[in-house]
Each structure stands twice: as structure tokens, then as C-alpha cells.
PDB file of C-alpha atoms in Angstrom:
ATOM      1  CA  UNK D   1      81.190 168.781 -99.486  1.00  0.00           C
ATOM      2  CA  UNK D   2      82.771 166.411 -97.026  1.00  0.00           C
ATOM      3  CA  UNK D   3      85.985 165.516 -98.324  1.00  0.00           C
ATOM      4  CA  UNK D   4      87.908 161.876 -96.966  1.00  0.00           C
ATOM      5  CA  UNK D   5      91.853 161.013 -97.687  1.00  0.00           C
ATOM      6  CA  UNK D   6      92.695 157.904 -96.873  1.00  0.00           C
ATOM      7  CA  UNK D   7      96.252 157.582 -95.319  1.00  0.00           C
ATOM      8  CA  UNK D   8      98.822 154.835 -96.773  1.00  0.00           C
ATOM      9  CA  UNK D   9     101.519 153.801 -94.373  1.00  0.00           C
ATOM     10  CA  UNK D  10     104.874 151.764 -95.549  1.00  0.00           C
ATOM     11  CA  UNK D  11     104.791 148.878 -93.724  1.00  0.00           C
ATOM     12  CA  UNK D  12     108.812 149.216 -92.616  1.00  0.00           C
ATOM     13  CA  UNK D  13     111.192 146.146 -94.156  1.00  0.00           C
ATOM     14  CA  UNK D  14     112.490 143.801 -91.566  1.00  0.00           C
ATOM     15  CA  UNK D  15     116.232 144.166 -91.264  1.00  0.00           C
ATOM     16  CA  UNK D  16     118.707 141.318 -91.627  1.00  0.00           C
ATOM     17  CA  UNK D  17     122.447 140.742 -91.750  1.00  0.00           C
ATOM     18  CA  UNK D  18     124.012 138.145 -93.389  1.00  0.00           C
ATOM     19  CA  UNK D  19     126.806 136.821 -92.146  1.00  0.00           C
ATOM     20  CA  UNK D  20     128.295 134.720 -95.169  1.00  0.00           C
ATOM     21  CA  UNK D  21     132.054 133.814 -96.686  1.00  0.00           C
ATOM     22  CA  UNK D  22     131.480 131.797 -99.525  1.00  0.00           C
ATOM     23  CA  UNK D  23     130.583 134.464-101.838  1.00  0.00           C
ATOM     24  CA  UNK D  24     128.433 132.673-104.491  1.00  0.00           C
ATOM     25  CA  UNK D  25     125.859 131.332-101.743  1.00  0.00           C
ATOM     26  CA  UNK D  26     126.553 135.084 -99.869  1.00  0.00           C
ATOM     27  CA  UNK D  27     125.260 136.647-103.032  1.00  0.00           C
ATOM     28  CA  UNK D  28     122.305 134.099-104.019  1.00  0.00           C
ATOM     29  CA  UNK D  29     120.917 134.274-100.364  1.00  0.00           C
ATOM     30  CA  UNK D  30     121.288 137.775-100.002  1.00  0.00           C
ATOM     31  CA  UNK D  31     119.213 138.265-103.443  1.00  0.00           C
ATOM     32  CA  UNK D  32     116.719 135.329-102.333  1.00  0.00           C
ATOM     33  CA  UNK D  33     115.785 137.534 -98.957  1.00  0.00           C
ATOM     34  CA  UNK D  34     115.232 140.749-100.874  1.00  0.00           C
ATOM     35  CA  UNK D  35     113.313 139.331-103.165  1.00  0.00           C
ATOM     36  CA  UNK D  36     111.234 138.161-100.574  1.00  0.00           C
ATOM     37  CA  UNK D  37     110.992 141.799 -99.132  1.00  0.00           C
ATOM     38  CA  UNK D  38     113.703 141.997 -96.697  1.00  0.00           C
ATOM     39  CA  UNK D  39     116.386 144.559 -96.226  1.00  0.00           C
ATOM     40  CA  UNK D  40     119.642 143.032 -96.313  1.00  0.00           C
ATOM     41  CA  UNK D  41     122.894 143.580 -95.092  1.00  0.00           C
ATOM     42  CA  UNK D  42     125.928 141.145 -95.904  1.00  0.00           C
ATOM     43  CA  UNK D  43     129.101 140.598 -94.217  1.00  0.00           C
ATOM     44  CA  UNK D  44     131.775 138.122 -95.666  1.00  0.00           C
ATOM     45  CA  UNK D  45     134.188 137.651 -92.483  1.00  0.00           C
ATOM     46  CA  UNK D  46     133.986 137.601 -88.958  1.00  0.00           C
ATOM     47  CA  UNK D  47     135.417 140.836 -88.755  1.00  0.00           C
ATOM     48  CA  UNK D  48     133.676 142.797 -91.027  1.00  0.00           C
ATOM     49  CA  UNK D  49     129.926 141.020 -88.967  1.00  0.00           C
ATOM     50  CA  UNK D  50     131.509 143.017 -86.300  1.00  0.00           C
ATOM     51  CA  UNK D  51     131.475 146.239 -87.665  1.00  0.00           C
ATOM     52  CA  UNK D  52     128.330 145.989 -89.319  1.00  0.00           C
ATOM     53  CA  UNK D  53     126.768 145.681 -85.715  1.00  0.00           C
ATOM     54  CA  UNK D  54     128.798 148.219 -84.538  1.00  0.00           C
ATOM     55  CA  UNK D  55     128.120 150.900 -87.077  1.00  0.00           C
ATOM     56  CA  UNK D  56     124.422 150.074 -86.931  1.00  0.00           C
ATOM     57  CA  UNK D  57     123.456 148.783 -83.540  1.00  0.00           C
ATOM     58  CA  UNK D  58     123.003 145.620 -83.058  1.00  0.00           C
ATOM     59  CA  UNK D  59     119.109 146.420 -82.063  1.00  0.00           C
ATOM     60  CA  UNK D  60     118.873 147.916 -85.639  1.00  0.00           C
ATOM     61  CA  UNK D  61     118.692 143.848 -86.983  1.00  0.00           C
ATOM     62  CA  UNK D  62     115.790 141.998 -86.814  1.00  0.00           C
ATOM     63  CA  UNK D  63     117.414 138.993 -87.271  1.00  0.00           C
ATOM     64  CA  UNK D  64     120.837 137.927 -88.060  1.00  0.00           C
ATOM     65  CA  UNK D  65     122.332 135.010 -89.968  1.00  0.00           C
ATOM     66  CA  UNK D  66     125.278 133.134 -89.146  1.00  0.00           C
ATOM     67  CA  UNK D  67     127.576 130.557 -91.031  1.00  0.00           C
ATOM     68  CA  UNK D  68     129.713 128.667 -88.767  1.00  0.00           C
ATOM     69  CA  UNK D  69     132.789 128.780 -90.289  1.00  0.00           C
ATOM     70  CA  UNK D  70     133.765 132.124 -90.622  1.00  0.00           C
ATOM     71  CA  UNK D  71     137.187 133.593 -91.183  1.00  0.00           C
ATOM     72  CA  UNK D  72     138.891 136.227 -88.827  1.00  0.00           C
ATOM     73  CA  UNK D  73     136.072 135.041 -86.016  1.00  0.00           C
ATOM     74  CA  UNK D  74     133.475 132.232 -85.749  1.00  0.00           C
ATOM     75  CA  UNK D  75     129.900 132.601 -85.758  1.00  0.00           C
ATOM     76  CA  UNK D  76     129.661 130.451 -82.523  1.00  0.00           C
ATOM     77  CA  UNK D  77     131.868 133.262 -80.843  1.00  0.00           C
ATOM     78  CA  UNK D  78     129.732 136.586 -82.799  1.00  0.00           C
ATOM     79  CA  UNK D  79     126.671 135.009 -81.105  1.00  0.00           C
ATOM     80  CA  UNK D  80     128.227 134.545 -77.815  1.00  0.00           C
ATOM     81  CA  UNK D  81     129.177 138.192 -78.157  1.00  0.00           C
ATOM     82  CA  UNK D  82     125.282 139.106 -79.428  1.00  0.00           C
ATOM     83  CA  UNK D  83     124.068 137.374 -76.549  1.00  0.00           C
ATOM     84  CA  UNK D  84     126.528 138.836 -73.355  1.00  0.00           C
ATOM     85  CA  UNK D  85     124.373 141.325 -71.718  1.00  0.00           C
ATOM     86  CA  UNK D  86     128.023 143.020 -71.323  1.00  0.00           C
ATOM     87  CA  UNK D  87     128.702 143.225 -74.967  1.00  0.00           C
ATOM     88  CA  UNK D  88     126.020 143.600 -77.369  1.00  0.00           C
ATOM     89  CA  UNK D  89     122.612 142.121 -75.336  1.00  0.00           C
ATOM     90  CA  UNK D  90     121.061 141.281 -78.786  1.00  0.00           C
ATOM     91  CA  UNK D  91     117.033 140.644 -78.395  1.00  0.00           C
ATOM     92  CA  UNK D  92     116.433 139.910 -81.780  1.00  0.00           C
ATOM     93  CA  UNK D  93     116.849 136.567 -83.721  1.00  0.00           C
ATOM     94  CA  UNK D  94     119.763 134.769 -84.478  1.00  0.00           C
ATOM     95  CA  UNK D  95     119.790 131.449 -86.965  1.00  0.00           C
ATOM     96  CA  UNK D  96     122.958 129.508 -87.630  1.00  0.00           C
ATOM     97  CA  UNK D  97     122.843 128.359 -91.441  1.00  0.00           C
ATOM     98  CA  UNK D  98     125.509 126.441 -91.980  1.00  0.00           C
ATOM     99  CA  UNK D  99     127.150 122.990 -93.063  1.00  0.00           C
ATOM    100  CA  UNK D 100     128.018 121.151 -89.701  1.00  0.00           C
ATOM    101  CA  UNK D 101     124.991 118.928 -89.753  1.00  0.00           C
ATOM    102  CA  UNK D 102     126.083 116.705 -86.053  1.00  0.00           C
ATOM    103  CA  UNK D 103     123.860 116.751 -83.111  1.00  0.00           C
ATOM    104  CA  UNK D 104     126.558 118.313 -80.972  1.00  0.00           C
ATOM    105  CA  UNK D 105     126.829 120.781 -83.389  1.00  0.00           C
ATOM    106  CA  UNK D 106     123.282 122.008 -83.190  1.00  0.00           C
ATOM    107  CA  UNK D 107     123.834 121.705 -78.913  1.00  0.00           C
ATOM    108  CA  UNK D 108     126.608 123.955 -79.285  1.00  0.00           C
ATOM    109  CA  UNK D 109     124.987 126.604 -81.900  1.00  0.00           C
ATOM    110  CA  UNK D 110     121.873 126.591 -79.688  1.00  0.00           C
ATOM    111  CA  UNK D 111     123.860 126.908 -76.314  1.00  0.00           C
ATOM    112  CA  UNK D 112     125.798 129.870 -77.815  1.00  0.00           C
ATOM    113  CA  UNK D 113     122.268 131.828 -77.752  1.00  0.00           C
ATOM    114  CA  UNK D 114     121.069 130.688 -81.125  1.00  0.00           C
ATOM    115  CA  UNK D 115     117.014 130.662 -81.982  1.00  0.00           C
ATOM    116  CA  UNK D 116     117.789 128.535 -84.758  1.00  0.00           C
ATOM    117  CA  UNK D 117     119.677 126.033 -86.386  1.00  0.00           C
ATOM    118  CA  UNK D 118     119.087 125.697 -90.188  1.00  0.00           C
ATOM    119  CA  UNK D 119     121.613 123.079 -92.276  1.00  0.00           C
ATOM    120  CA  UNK D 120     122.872 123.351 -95.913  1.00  0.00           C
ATOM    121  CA  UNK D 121     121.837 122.756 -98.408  1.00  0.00           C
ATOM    122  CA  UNK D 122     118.449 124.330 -97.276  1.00  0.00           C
ATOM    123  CA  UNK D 123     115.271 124.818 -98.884  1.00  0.00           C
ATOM    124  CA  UNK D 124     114.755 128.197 -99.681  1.00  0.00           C
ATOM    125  CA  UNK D 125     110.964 128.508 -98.567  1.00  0.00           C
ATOM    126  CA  UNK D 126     111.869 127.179 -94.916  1.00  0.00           C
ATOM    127  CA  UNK D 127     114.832 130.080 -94.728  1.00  0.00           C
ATOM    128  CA  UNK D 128     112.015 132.625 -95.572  1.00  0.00           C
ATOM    129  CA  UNK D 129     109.649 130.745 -93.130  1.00  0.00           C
ATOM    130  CA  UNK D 130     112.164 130.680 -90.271  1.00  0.00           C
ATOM    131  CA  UNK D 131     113.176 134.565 -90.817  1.00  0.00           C
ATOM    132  CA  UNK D 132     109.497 135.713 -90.984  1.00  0.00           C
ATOM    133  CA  UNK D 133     109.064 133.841 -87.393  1.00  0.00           C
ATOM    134  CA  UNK D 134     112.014 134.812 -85.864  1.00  0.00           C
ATOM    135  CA  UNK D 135     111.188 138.465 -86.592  1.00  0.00           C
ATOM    136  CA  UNK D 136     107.355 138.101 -85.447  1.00  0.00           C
ATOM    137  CA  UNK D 137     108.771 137.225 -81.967  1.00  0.00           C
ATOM    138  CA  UNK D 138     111.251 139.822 -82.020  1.00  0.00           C
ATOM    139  CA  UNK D 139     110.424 142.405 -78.266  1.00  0.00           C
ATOM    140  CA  UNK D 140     107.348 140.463 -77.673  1.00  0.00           C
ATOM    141  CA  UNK D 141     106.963 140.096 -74.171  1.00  0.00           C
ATOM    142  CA  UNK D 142     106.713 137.091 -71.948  1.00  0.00           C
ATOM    143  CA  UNK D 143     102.864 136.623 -70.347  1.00  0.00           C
ATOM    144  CA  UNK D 144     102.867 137.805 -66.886  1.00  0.00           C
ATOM    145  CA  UNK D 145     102.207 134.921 -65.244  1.00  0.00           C
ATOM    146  CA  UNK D 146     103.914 132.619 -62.323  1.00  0.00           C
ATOM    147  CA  UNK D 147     103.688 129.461 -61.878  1.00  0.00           C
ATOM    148  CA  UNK D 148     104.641 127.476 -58.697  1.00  0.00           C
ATOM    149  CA  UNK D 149     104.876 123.867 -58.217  1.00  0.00           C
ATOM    150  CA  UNK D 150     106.813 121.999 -54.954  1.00  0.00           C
ATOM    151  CA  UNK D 151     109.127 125.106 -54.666  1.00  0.00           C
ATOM    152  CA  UNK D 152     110.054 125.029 -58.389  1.00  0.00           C
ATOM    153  CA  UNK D 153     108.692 128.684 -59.695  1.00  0.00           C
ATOM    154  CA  UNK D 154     108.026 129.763 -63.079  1.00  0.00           C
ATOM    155  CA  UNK D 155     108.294 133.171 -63.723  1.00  0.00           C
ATOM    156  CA  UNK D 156     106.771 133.779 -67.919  1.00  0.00           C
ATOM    157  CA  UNK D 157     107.376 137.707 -67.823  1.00  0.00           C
ATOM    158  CA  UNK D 158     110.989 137.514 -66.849  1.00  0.00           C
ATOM    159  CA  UNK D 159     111.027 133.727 -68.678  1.00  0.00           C
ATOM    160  CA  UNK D 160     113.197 133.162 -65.450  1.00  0.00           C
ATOM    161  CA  UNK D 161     112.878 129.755 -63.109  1.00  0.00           C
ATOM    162  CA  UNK D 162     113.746 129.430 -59.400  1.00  0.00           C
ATOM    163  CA  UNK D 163     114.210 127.202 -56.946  1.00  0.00           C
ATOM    164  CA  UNK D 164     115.564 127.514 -53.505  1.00  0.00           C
ATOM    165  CA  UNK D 165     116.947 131.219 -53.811  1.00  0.00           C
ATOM    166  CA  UNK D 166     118.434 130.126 -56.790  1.00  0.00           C
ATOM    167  CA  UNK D 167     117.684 131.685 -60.559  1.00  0.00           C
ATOM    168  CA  UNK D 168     117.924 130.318 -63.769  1.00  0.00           C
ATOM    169  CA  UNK D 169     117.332 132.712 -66.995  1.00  0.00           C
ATOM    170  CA  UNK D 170     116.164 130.251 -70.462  1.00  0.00           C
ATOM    171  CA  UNK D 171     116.180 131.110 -73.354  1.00  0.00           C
ATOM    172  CA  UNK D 172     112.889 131.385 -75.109  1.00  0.00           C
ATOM    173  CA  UNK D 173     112.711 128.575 -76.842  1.00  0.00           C
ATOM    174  CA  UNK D 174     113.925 126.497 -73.972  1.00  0.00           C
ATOM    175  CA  UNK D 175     111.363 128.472 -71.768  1.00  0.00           C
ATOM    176  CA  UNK D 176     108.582 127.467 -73.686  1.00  0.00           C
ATOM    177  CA  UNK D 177     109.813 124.137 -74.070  1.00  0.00           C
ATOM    178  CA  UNK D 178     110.085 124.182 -70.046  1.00  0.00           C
ATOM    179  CA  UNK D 179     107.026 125.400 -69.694  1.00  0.00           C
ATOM    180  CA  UNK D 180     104.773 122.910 -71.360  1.00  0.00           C
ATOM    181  CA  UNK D 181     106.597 120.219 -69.298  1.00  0.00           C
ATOM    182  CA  UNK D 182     106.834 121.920 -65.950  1.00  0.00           C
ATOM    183  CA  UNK D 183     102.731 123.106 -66.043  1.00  0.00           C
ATOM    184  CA  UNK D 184     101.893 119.053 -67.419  1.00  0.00           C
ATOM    185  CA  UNK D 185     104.435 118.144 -64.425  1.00  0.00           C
ATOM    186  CA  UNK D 186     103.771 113.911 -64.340  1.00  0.00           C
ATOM    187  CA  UNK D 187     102.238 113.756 -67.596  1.00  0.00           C
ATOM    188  CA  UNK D 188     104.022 112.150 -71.071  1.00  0.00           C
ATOM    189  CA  UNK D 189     104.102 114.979 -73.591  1.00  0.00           C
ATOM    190  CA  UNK D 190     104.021 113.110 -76.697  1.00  0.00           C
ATOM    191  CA  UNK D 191     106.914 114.354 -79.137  1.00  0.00           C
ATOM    192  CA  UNK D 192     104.388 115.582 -81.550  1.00  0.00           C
ATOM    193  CA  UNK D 193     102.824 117.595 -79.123  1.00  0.00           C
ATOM    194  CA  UNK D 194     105.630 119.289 -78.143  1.00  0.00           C
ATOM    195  CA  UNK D 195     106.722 120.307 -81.484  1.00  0.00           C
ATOM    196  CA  UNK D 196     103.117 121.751 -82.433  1.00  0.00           C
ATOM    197  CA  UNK D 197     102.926 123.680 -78.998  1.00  0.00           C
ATOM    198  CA  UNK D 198     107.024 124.832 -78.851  1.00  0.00           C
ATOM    199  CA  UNK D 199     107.323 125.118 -82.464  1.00  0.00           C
ATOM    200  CA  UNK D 200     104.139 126.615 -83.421  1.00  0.00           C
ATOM    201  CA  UNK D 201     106.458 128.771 -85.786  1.00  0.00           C
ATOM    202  CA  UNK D 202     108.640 126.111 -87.416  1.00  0.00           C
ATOM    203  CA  UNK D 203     106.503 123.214 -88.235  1.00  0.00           C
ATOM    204  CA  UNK D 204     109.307 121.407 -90.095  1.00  0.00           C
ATOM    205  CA  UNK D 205     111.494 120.545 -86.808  1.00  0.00           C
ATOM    206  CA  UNK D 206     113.079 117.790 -86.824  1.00  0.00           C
ATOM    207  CA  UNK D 207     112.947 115.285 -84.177  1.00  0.00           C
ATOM    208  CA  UNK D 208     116.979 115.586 -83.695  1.00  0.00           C
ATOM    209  CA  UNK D 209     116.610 119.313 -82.942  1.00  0.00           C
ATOM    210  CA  UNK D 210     114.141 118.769 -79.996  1.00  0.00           C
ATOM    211  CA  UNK D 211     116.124 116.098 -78.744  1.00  0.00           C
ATOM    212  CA  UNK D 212     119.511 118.717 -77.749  1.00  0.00           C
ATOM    213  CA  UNK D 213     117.383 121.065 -77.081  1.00  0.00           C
ATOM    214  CA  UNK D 214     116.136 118.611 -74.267  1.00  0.00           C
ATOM    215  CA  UNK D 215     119.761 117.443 -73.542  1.00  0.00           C
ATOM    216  CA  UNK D 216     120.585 121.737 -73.703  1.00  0.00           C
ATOM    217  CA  UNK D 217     117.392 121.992 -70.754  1.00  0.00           C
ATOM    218  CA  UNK D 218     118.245 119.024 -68.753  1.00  0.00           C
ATOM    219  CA  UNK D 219     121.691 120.640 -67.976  1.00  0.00           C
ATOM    220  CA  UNK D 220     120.541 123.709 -67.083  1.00  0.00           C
ATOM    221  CA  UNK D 221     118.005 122.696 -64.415  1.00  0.00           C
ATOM    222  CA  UNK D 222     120.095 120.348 -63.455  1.00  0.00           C
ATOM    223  CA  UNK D 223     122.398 122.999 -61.757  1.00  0.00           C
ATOM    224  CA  UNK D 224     119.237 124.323 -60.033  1.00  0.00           C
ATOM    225  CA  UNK D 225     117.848 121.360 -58.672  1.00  0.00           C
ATOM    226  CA  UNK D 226     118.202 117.890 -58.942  1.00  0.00           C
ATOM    227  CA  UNK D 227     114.750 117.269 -57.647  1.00  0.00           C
ATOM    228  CA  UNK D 228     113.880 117.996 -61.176  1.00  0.00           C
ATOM    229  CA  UNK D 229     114.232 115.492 -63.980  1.00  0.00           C
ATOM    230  CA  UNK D 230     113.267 115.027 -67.906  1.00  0.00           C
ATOM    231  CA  UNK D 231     112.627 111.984 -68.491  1.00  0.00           C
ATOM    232  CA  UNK D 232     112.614 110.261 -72.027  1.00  0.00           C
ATOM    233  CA  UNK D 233     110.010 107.456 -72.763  1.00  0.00           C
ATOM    234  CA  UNK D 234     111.319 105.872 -75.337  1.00  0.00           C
ATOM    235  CA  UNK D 235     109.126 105.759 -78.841  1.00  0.00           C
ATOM    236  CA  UNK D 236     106.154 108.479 -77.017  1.00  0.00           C
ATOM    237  CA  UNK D 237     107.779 111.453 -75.891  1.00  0.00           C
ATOM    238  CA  UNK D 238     109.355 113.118 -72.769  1.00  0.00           C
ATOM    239  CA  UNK D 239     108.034 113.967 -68.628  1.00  0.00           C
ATOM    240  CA  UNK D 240     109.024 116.080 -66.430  1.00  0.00           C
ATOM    241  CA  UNK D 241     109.458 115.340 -63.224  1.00  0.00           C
ATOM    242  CA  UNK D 242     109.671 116.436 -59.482  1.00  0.00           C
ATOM    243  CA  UNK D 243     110.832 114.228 -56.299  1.00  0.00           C
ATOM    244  CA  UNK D 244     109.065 115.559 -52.985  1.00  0.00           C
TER     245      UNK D 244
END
């Protein structure tokens, strides 16, 4: 008799830390994300974030989460570490949740390398929903696909863009963002649009978040070419376009 065993693998945890001072929301997020299945880690200074991605490797965390306003050493300069390709070269996901709720606030978390800019109070099913995302997307690969238009090229596997010898690395959310402009070059991308296509993972973005992450784009092509503009038309949505 023929004899069949079927095999049950552990789907493995995602990994977080939490990077959190006050120690009564520290505590109640930390419980809210293992409840929801997560593995979580929780640092309560600057410092001690620091040695938590030093002991494990950063690449051990799926995602991390950063308050602003940390003591011993900010969050904006622990991402600015996770991001330097000197330092730490963190891939995976980082989300600011914090208090500081003014647009140049969210420019400067997202500039610092931040995926994500989440302000308290929060809900607690859009933390989940922005975690789960941010760890989906965690190592996945760029298409491999380039995309060329009056000298301007797109590069989606390196999620790179060039101009006239010149090289510009994005971010990924400011690549995709990029790239739905630059491939509907001349065409007004309603705002709605852009936050179902860019978004696709966060459907609760708010209008103020696209908006620096637009101002956050503008600057950085800007130093590559200023053939290339963004332009805002006002009550639809944004274009991007290229002088010949």
C-alpha cells in the first residue's frame, strides 16, 4: 500500500525593529505587531537602535520603524546611516512613525531614505497595512527594462536614470513615481491616477504625501537636466515634461 505524507512548512515571521522612546506607546505597538504575527524587536534610544542592527545585521529586519525624536541619536540620522551604501546599505523597509505632522517634515523623513511616513496618532490597521507592504517589496527586483526618450534613459533593473553621461539613482518609490510620468511624457496624470498606480500598496495616501514626494523628484532631476520639468496643473494632477 502506497503510503502519502504531506509536508507542512512554517511560513517564517517577518522581522521588525522598533525603534520607540516613549515606553507606553513602545510597549502597546510592539504587542499590536505580534499580535498580528510579526517578530518584534524594540529599541528605546538611538543608541541602543544601533546595536540592535549591529548585533543582528541590519539585512536580518524586514522592516524597521522609526520615531523621530529619539534620544542619544535621531531617527532622521539612523536612516541616513541604514541607507549609506558605506555604512549599513539597508534594502529593506524603513517607515518613520512619528509626531511631526509638517510637510517639510515628511520631505525630510523621505529624503533621508524613508519608504514611509506614517503620523501619530495612527490607526492601527493602516500600521499593519503599511508593514505587510513594505515587507512584500522587500529584494524584489526592478523589471529589466530601459526606456529612452530625447536622451533621458530609464533604466527599471538598476531603478537608475541618465542623461548626458550623467546618473541619477531614485529611490523606489520615487522611481515608480518617475516612471509613470517619464513613459506618459506630455500627458496630465491625474492625481488619482498616480496614487492607484505608485501606491498600489498604500491606498490611504494622502494628497500632501505625493505632493513632497514630487517637490523630493523635481530636485533630483533637476541636477541632471533641466530639460526636464514636473509640472503641476492645478486642481487635475501633474506632467512631465521634456524641452528638445
Amino acid at each position: 500500500m502506497m503510503r502519502f505524507y504531506t509536508m507542512v512548512v512554517e511560513e517564517k515571521k517577518m522581522k521588525l525593529l522598533l525603534a520607540e522612546d516613549d515606553l507606553k506607546l513602545g510597549a502597546l505597538v510592539k504587542s499590536l505587531l505580534e499580535l498580528s504575527g510579526f517578530e518584534v524587536e524594540w529599541a528605546k534610544d538611538g543608541k541602543e537602535t544601533l546595536d540592535f542592527i549591529e548585533e543582528a545585521a541590519a539585512s536580518s529586519y524586514d522592516v524597521i520603524i522609526l520615531d523621530w525624536m529619539l534620544p542619544e541619536l535621531s531617527g532622521i540620522e539612523i536612516c541616513r546611516l541604514l541607507r549609506n551604501p558605506r555604512k549599513y546599505n539597508y534594502q529593506g523597509g524603513i517607515i518613520f512613525l512619528t509626531a511631526r505632522d509638517g510637510t517639510d517634515d515628511c520631505v525630510t523623513g523621505l529624503e533621508s531614505g524613508a519608504d514611509d511616513y506614517l503620523v501619530k496618532p495612527f490607526e492601527n490597521k493602516e500600521l499593519i497595512a503599511r508593514v505587510n507592504a513594505l515587507g512584500r517589496r522587500k529584494g524584489r527586483p526592478f523589471v529589466d527594462d530601459i526606456y529612452t526618450k530625447a536622451g533621458l534613459e530609464m533604466n527599471s533593473k538598476t531603478g537608475t536614470v541618465s542623461f548626458d553621461g550623467k546618473n541619477l539613482k531614485l529611490s523606489r518609490r520615487e522611481f515608480e513615481l518617475f516612471r509613470l510620468l517619464f513613459v506618459n511624457c506630455g500627458q496630465i496624470i491625474l492625481r488619482e491616477t498616480i496614487m492607484d498606480k505608485v501606491w498600489i500598496d498604500n491606498p490611504d495616501i494622502s494628497p500632501a504625501s505625493l505632493d513632497a514626494y514630487i517637490y523630493i523628484l523635481r530636485r533630483k532631476i533637476g541636477k541632471l537636466s533641466d530639460r526636464v520639468q514636473i509640472r503641476l496643473v492645478k486642481g487635475i494632477g501633474y506632467v512631465l515634461e521634456i524641452e528638445e
